[in-house]
mmCIF file of C-alpha atoms in Angstrom:
data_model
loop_
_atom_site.group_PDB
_atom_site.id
_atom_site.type_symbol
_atom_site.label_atom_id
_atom_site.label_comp_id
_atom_site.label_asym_id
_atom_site.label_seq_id
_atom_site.Cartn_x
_atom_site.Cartn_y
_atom_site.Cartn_z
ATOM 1 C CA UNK P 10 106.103 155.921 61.105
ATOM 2 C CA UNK P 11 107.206 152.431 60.525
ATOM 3 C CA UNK P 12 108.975 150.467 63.670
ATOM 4 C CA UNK P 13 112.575 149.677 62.263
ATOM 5 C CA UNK P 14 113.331 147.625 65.400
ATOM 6 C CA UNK P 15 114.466 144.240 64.380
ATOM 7 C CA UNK P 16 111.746 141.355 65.648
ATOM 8 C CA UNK P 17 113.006 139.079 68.372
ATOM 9 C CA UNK P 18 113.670 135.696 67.034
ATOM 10 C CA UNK P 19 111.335 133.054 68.015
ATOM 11 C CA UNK P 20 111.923 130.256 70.468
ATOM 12 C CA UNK P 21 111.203 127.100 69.650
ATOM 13 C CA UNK P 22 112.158 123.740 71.512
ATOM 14 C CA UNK P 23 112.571 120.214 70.591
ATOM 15 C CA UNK P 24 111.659 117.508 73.570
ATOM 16 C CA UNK P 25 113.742 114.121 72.611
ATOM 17 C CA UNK P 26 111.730 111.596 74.160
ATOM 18 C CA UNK P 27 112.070 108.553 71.800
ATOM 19 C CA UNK P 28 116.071 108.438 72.640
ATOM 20 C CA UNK P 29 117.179 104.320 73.390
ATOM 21 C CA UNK P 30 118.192 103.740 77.098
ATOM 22 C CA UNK P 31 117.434 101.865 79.865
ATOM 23 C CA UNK P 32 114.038 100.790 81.432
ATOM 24 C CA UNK P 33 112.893 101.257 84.724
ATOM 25 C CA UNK P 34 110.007 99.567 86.459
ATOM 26 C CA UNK P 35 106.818 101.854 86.857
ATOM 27 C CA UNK P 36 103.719 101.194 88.699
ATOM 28 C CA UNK P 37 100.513 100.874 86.689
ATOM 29 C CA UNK P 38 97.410 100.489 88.976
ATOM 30 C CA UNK P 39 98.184 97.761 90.773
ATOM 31 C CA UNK P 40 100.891 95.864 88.908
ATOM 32 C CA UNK P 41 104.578 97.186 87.587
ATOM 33 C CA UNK P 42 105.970 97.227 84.604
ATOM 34 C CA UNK P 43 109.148 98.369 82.761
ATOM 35 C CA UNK P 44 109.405 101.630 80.767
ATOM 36 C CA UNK P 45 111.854 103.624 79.162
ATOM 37 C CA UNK P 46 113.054 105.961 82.277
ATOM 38 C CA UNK P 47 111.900 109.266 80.808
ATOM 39 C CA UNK P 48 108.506 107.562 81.357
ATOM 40 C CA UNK P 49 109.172 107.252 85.315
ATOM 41 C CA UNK P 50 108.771 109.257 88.090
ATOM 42 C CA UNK P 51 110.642 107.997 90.645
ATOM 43 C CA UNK P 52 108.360 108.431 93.424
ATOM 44 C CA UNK P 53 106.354 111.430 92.181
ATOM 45 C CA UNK P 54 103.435 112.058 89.615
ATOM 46 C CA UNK P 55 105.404 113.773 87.218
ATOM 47 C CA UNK P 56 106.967 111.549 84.740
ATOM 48 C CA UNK P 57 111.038 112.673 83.345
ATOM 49 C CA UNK P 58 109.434 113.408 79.914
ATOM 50 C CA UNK P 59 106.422 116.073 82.196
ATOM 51 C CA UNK P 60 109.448 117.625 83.242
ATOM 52 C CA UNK P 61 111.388 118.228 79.986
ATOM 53 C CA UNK P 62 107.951 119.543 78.286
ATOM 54 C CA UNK P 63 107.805 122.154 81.601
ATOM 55 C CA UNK P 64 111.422 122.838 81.153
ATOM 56 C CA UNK P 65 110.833 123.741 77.455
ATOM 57 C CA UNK P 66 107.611 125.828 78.582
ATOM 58 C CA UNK P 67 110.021 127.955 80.987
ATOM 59 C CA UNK P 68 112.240 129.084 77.530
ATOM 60 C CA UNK P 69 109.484 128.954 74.686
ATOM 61 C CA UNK P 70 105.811 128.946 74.198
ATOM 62 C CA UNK P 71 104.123 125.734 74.364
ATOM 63 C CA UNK P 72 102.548 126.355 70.521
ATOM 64 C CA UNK P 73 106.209 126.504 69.416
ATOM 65 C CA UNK P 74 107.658 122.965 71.156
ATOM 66 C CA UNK P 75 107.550 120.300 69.270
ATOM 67 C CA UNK P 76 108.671 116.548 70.333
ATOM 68 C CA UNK P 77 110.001 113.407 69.054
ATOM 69 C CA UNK P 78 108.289 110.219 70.288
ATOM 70 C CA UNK P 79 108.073 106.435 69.370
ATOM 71 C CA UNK P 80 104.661 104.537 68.244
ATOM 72 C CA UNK P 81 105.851 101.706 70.608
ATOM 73 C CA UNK P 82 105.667 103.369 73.354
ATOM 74 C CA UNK P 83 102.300 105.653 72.740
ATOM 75 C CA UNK P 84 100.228 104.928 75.667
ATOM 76 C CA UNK P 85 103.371 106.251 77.802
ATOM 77 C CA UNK P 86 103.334 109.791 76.333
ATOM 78 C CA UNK P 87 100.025 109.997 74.531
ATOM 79 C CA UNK P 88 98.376 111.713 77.863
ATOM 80 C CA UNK P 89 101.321 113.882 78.476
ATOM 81 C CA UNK P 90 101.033 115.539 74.701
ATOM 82 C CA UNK P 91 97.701 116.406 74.804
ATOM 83 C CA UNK P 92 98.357 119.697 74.370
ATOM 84 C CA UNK P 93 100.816 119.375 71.464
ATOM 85 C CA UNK P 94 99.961 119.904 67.931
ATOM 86 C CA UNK P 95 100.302 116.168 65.885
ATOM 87 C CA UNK P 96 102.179 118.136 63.357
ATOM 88 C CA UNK P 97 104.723 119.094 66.227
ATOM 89 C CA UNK P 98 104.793 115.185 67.100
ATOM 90 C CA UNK P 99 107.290 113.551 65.040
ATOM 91 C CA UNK P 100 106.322 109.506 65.679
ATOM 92 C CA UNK P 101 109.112 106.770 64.696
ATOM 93 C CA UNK P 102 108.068 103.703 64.478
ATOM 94 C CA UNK P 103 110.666 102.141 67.029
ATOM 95 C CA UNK P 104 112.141 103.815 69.809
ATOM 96 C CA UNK P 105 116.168 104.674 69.073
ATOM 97 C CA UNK P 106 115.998 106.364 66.249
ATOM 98 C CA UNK P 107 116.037 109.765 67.701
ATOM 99 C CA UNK P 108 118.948 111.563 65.430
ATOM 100 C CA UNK P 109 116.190 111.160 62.901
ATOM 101 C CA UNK P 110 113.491 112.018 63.906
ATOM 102 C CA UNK P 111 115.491 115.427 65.596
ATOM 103 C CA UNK P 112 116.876 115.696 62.407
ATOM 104 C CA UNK P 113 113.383 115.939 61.109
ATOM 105 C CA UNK P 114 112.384 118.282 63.298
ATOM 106 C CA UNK P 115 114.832 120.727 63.095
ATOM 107 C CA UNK P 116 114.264 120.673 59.195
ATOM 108 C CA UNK P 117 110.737 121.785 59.573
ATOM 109 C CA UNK P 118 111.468 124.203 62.351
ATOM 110 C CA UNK P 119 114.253 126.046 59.965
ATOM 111 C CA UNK P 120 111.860 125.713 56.542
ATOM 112 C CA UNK P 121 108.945 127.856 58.549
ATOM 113 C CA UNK P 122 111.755 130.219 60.756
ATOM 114 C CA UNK P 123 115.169 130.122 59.854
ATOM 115 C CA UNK P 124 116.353 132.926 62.026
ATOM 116 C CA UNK P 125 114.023 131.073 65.387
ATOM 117 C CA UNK P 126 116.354 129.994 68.397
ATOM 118 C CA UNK P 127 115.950 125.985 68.514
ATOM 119 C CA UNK P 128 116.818 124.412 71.708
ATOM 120 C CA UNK P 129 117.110 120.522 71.693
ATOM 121 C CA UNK P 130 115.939 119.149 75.419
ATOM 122 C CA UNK P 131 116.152 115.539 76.189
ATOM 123 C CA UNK P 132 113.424 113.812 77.989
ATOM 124 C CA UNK P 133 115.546 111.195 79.609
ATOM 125 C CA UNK P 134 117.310 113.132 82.539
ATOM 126 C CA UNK P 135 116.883 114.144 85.658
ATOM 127 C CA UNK P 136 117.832 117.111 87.608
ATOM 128 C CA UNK P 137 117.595 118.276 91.080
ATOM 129 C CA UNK P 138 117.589 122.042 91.241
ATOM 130 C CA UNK P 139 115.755 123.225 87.950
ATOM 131 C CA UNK P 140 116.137 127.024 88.564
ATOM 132 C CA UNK P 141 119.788 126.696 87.782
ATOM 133 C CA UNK P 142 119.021 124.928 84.792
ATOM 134 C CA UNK P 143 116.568 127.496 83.747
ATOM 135 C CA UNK P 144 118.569 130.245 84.253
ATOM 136 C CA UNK P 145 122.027 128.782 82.473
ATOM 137 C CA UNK P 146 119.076 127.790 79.142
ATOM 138 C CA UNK P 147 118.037 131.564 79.294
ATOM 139 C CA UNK P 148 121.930 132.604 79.449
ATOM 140 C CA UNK P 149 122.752 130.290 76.661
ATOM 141 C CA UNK P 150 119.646 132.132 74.316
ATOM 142 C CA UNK P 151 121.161 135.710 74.014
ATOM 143 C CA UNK P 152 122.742 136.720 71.373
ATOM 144 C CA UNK P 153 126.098 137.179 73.431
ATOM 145 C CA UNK P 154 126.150 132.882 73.333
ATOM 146 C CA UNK P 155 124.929 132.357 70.151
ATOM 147 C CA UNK P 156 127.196 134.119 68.498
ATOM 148 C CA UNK P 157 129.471 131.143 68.908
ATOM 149 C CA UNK P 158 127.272 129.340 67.010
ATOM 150 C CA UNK P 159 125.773 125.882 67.935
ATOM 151 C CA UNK P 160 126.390 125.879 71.750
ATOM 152 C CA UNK P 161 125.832 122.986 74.439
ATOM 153 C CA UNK P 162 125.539 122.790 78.353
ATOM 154 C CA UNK P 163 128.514 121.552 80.649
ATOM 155 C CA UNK P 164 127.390 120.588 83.874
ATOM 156 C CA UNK P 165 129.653 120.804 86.632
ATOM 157 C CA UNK P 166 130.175 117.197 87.740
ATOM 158 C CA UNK P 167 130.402 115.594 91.185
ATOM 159 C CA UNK P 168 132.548 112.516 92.650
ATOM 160 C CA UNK P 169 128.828 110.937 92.906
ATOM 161 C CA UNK P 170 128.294 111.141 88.391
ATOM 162 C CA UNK P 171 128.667 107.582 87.298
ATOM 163 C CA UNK P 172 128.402 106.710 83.713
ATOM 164 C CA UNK P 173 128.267 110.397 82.298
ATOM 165 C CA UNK P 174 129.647 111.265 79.041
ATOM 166 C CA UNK P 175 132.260 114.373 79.521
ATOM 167 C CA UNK P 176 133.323 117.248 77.701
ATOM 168 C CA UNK P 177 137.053 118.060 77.280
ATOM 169 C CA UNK P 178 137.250 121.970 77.548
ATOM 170 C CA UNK P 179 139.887 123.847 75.568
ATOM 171 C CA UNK P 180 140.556 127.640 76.269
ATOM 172 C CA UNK P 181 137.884 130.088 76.662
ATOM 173 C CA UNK P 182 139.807 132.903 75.318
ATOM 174 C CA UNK P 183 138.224 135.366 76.939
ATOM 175 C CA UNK P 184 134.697 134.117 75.832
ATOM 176 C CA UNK P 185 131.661 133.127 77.775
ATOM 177 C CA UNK P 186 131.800 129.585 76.657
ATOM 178 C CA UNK P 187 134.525 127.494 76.327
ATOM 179 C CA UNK P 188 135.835 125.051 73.100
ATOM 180 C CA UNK P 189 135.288 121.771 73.488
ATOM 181 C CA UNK P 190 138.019 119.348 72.279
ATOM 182 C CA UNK P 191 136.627 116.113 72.657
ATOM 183 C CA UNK P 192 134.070 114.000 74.259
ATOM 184 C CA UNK P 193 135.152 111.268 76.415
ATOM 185 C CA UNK P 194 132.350 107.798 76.112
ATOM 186 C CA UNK P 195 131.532 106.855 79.983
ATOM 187 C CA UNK P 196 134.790 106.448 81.158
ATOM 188 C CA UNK P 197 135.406 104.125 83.888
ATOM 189 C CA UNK P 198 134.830 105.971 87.866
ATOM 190 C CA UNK P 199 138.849 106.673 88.676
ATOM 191 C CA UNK P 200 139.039 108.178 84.808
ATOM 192 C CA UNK P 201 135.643 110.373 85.098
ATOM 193 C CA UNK P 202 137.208 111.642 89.000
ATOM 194 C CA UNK P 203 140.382 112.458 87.241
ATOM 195 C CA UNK P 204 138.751 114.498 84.373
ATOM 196 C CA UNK P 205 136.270 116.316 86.698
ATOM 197 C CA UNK P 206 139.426 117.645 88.300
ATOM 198 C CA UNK P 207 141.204 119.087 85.032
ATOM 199 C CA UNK P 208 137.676 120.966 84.613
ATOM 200 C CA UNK P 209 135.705 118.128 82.238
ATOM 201 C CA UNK P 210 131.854 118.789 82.072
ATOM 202 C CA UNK P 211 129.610 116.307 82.011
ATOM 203 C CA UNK P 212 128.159 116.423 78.985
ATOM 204 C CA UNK P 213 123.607 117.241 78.934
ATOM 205 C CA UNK P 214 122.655 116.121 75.073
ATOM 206 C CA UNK P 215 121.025 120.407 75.200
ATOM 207 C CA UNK P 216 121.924 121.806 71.810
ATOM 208 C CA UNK P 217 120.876 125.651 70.919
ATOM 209 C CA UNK P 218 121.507 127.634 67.987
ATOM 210 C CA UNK P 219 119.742 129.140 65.069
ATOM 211 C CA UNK P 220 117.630 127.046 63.215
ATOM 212 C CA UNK P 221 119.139 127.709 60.394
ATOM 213 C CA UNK P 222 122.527 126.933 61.584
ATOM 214 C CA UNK P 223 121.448 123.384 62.942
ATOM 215 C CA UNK P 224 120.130 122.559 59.630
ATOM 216 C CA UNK P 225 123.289 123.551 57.659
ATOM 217 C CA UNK P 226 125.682 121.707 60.015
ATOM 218 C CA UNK P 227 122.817 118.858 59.322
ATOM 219 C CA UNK P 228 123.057 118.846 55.348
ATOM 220 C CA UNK P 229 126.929 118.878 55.607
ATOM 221 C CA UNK P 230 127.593 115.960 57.723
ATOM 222 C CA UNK P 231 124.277 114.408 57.028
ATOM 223 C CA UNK P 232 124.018 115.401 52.972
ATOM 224 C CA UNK P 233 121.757 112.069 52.062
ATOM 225 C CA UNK P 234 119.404 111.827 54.894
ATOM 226 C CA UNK P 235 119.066 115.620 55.294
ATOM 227 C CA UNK P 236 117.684 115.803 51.158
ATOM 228 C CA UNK P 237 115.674 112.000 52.137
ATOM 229 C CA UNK P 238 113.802 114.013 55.100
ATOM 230 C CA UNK P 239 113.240 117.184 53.412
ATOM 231 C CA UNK P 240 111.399 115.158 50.499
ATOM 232 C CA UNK P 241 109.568 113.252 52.791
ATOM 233 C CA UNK P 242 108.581 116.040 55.191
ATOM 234 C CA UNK P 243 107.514 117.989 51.659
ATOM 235 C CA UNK P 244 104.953 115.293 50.731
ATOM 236 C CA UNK P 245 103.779 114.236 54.120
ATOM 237 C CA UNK P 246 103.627 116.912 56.588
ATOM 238 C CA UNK P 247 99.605 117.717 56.872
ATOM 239 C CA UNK P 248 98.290 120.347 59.168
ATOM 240 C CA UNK P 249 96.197 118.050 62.293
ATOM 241 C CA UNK P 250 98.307 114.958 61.826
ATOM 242 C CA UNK P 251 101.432 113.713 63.311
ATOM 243 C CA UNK P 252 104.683 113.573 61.359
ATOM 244 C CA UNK P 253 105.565 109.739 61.182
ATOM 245 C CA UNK P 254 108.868 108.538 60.115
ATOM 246 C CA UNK P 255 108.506 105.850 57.941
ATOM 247 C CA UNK P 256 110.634 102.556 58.439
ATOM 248 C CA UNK P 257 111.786 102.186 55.331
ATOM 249 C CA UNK P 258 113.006 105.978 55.816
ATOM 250 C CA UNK P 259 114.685 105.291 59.155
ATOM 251 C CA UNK P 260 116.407 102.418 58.347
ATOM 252 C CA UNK P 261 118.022 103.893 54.845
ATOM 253 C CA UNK P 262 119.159 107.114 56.604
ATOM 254 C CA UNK P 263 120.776 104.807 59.225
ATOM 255 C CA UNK P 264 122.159 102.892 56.884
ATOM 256 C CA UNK P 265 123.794 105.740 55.117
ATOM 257 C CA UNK P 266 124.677 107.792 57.738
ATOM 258 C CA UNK P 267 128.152 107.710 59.668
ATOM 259 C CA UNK P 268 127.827 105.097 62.409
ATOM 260 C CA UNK P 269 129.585 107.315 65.343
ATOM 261 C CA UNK P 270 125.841 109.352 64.854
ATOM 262 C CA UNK P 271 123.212 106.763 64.769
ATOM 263 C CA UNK P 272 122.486 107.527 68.309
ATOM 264 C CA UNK P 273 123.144 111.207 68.215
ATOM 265 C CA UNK P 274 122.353 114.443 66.395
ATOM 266 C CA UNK P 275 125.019 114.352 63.378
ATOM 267 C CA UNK P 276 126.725 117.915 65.430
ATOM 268 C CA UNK P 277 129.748 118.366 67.947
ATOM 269 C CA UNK P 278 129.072 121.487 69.674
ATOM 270 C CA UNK P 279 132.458 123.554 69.306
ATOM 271 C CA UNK P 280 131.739 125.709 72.463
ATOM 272 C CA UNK P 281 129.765 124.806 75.722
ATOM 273 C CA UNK P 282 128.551 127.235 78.027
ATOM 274 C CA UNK P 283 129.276 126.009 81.934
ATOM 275 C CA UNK P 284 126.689 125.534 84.252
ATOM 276 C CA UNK P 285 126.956 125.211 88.028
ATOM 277 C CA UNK P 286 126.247 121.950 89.624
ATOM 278 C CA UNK P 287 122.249 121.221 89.298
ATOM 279 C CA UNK P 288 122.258 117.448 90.142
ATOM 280 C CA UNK P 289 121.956 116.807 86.553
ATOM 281 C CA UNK P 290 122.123 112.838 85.268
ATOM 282 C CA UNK P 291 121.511 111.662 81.655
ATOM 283 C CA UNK P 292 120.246 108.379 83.068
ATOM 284 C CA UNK P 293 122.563 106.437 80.925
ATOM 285 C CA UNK P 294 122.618 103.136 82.963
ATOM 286 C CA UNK P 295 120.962 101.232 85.658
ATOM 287 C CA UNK P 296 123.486 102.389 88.308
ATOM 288 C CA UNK P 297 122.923 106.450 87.005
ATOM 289 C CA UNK P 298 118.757 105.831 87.572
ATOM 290 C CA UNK P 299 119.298 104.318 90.899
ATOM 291 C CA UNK P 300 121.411 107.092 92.431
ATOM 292 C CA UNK P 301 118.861 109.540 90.833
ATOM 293 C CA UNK P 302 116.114 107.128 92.814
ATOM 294 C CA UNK P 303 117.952 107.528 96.096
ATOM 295 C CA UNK P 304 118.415 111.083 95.567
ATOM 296 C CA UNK P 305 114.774 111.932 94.786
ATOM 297 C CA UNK P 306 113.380 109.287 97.959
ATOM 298 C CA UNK P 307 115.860 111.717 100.644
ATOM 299 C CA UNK P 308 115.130 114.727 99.061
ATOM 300 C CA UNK P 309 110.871 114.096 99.258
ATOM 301 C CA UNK P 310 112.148 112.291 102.653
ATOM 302 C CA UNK P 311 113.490 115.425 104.089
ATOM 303 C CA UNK P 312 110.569 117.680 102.539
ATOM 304 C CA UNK P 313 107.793 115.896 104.299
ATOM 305 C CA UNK P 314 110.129 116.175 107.619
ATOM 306 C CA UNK P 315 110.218 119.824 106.832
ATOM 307 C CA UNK P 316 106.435 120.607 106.363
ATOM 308 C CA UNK P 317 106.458 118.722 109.612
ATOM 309 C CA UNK P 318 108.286 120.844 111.497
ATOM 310 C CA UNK P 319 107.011 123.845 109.947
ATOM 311 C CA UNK P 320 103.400 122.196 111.002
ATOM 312 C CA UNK P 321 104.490 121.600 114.707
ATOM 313 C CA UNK P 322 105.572 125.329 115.097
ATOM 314 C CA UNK P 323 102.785 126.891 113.750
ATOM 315 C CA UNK P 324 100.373 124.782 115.956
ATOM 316 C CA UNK P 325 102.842 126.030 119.157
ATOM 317 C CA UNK P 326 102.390 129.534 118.085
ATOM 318 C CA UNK P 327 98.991 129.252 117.867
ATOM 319 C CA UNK P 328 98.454 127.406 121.162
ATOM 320 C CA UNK P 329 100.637 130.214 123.137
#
């Protein structure tokens, strides 16, 4: 007898780690110097952009994440893809010309799987409690979600967000996720408090839908650089070598493309699923990383202070 089930969609994730943003300083041996943030660690081993490929391992298998990275800075993440295919490395040639080289991505993704679930993680954020992450990215994969088509993550804000962009939520009607009506830009503190309160949600950058979905929404708001990439991709993409966008490539499909999306993907989620507070920051400025610093230096502060404790009683237990 043949199986009539219908096969489970794959899962495939996209890692953003060539998005422009600030720098941070990182030490090096024995000197310092400044990196794009999803490079740091703030105090720990594991670097923003470690996380984000562990993040995507939690949802997807690592064979089936792909990321999007910037020649400049190759001796940041180099190490931390070993395990990546090149042709699931898509290289720009400068760093800020991530919508692209997404964009890219996602093409390839939906010409091998159209039907695979594609989730869009980027590298430059940090987050404190990572199971309730995990859980709201598994949530956000079943079919119950994705029936609403492309769908993003609202994280519950906090008083202590600065320099967050925030989704406007419209009514749920009933659904799991909720419309979004607009996105307001990193509005000053007293305007962010005020929109927290009416229920804004601070927007994550996390896109997931179908592949096939992303790459429609792609050709109808991006009709020039979506038929530009799927040429190029068509004569260049080699099994064993990285996918490189080309200069020439980047800057043409910038130049075409609608300025309000040079430094996003080219889609406003209509719906966003809402996700408890996780201590989630997009890193956006200066201020945003150092809050994120303090937070990670009290929290590893108040874990050694724990083992030590847990070290003293065990020693008194053994001693009576």
């Amino acid at each position: 007898m043949t199986d009539a089930r219908p096969m489970t969609p794959s899962r495939w994730c996209i890692v953003v780690a060539d998005a422009a943003g600030p720098e941070w300083l990182v030490a090096d041996d024995s000197h310092a110097h400044w990196a794009p943030v999803q490079y740091c660690g703030f105090g720990e081993p594991t670097t923003m952009l470690q996380k984000a490929l562990h993040r995507a391992g939690r949802i997807s298998h690592a064979t089936r994440t792909v990321v999007t990275v910037a020649e400049a800075h190759r001796s940041r993440w180099q190490q931390a893809l070993w395990f990546t295919r090149p042709e699931h490395r898509y290289v720009s040639e400068f760093p800020g010309w991530s919508s692209v080289t997404t964009a890219a991505a996602v093409l390839s993704i939906a010409a091998r799987a159209p039907d695979a679930l594609v989730t869009i993680l980027p590298a430059r954020c940090y987050v404190v409690d990572e199971w309730t992450l995990t859980i709201a990215l598994h949530r956000a994969l079943s079919d119950t979600i994705l029936a609403d088509g492309i769908v993003t993550l609202g994280m519950v804000g906090a008083d202590t967000d600065v320099d967050e962009n925030y989704l406007l939520p419209g009514a749920s009607n009933g659904q799991p996720t909720v419309a979004v009506s607009g996105v307001a830009q990193r509005p000053v503190e007293w305007v962010a408090r005020n929109l927290v309160r009416k229920g804004a949600l601070v927007a994550s950058d996390i896109y997931i839908g179908r592949a096939s979905t992303l790459a429609l929404v792609l050709s109808k708001y991006w009709t020039t650089v979506t038929h530009m990439l799927l040429e190029h991709l068509t004569r260049s993409t080699t099994p064993g070598v990285e996918n490189r966008v080309p200069q020439s490539l980047a800057r043409e499909a910038l130049r075409v493309a609608p300025r309000m999306s040079w430094d996003r993907p080219p889609w406003i989620p209509l719906r966003a699923l809402r996700v408890a507070h996780c201590g989630w920051s997009g890193l956006r400025s200066p201020r945003a990383i150092d809050r994120s610093v303090t937070s990670q230096t009290n929290s590893l502060h108040a874990s050694s202070r724990n083992r030590g404790c847990k070290s003293s009683t065990i020693e008194h237990e053994r001693a009576t």
